[in-house]
Coordinates of C-alpha atoms in Angstrom, one line a residue:
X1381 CA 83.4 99.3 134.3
X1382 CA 80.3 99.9 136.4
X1383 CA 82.2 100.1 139.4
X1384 CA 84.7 102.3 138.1
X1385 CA 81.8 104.5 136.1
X1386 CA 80.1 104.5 139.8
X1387 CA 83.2 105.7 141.6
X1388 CA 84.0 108.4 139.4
X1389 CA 80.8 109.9 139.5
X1390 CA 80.1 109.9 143.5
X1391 CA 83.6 110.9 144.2
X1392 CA 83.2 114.1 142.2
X1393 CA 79.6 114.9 144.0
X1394 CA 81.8 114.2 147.7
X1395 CA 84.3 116.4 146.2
X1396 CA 82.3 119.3 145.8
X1397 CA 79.3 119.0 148.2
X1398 CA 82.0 118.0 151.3
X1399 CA 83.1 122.0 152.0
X1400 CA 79.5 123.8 151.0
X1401 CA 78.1 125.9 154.3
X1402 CA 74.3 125.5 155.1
X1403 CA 74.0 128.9 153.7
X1404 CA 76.0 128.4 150.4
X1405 CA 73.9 125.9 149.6
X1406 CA 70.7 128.0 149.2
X1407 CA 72.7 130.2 146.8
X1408 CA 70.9 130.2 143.1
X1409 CA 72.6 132.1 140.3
X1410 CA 70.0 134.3 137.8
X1411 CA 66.3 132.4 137.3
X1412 CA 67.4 129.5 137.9
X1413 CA 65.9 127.8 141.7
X1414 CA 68.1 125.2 141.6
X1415 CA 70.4 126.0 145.1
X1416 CA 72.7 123.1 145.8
X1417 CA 70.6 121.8 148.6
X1418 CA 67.9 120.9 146.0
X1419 CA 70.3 119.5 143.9
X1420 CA 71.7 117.5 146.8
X1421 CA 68.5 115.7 147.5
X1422 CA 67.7 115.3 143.8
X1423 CA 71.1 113.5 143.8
X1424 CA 69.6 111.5 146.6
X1425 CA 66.6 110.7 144.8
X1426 CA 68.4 109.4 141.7
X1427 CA 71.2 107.6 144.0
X1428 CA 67.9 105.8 145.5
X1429 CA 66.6 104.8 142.3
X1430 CA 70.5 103.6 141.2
X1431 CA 70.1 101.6 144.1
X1432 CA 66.7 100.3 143.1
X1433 CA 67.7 98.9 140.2
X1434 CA 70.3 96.8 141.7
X1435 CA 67.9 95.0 143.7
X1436 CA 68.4 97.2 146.8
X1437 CA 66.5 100.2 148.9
X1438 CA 67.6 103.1 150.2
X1439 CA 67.0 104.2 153.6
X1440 CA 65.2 107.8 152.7
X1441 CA 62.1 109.9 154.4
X1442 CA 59.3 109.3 152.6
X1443 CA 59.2 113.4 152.4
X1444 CA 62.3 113.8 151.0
X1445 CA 61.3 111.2 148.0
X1446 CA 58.0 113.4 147.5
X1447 CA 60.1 116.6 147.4
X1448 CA 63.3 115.5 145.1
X1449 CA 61.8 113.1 143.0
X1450 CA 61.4 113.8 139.3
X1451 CA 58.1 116.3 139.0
X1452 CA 57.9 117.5 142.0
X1453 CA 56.8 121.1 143.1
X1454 CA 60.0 122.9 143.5
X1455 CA 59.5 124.6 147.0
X1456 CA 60.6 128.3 147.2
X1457 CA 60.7 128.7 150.8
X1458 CA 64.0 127.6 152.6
X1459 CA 62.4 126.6 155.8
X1460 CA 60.4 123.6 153.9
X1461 CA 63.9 121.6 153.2
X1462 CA 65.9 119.4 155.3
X1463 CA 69.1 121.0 156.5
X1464 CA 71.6 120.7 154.3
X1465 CA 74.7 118.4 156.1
X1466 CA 71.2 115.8 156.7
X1467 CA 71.4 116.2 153.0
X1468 CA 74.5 115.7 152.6
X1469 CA 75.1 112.8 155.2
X1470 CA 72.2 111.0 153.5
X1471 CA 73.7 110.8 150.6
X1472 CA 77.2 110.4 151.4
X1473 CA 75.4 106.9 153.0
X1474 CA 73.5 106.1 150.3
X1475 CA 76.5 106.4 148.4
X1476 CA 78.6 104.1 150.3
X1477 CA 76.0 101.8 150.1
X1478 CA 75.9 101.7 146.3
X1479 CA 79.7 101.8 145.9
X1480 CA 79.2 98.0 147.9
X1481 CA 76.1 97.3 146.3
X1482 CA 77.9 97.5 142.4
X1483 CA 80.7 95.7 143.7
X1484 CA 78.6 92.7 144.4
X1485 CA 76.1 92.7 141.5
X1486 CA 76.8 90.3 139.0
X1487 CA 77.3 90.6 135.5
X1488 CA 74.4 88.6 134.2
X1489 CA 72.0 91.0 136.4
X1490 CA 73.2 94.0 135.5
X1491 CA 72.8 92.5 132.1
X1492 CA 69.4 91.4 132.8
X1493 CA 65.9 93.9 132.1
X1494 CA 64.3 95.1 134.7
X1495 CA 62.0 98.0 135.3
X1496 CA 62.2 100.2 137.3
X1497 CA 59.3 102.6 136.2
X1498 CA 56.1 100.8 135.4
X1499 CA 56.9 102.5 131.8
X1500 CA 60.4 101.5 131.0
X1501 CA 61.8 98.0 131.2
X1502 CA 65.6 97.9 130.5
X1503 CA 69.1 96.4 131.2
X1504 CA 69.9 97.1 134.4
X1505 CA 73.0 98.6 133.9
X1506 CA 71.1 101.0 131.7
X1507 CA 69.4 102.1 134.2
X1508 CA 72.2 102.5 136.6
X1509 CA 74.7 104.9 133.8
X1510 CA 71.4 106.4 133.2
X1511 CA 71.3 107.8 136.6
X1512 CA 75.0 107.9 136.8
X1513 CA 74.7 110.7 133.8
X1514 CA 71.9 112.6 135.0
X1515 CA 73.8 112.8 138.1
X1516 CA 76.8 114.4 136.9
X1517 CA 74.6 116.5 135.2
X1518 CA 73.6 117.9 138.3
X1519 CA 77.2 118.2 139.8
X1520 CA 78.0 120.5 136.5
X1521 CA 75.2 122.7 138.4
X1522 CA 76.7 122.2 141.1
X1523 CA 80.0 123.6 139.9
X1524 CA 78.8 126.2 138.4
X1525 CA 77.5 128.0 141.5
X1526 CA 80.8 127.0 143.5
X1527 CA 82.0 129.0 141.2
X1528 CA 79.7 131.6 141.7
X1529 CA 80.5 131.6 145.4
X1530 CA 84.7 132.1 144.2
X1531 CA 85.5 128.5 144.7
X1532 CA 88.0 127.7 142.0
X1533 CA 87.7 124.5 139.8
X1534 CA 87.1 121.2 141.6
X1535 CA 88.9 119.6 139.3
X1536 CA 92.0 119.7 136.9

């Protein structure tokens, strides 16, 4: 179920980062400053974490953690981020790297607590569909301004 629950959710993010310009993805609709290449590396904040809490690390710039991570000081200037296909690439890895990594952890770890945040001590695997929800989530954002830019629906 975890590996299914993981797929799903990565392969719609792929699906509607993998065609998104450099300058689509500073698009925001109304107040909202959320432009897909924020979201991106929020999504590769929380993919990080995912990975975390199946015993692994992901390979991400310090930077990057300090400007995606939960809390941080949304930037408003475009020339602070990363370009976005980085972005993008980053996660895509990070991705493929937790599509292996779920594969191979057992069932009595995912089953096991664990804590991630100094705060929260869990079941893994809560963790891991925690950050699986928040993630799609994001990709609802995420679809919302594809449509802004007259992309029709991802999916259905």
């Amino acid at each position: 179920n975890m590996a299914w629950h993981t797929s799903m959710v990565q392969g719609a993010i792929r699906k509607l980062l993998e065609d998104v310009t450099e300058d689509e993805s500073f698009v925001t609709i109304g107040n909202s400053p959320n432009h897909i290449c924020w979201q991106t590396g929020h999504l590769l904040f929380t993919a990080a974490m995912r990975l975390q809490a199946m015993g692994q690390k992901a390979e991400i710039p310090r930077e990057w953690v300090l400007m995606f991570g939960r809390g941080a000081k949304f930037p408003g200037d475009r020339s602070v981020f990363p370009p976005f296909g980085e972005l993008r690439a980053t996660l895509l890895t990070a991705y493929a790297q937790a599509d292996k990594a779920v594969a191979e952890t057992s069932d009595e770890y995912l089953d096991s607590e664990i804590a991630v945040f100094p705060t929260w001590k869990d079941r893994a695997y809560h963790y891991i569909t925690f950050f699986l929800t928040h993630d799609f989530y994001h990709a609802g954002q995420v679809a919302i301004i594809r449509r802004h830019l007259g992309r029709t629906g991802t999916f259905g």
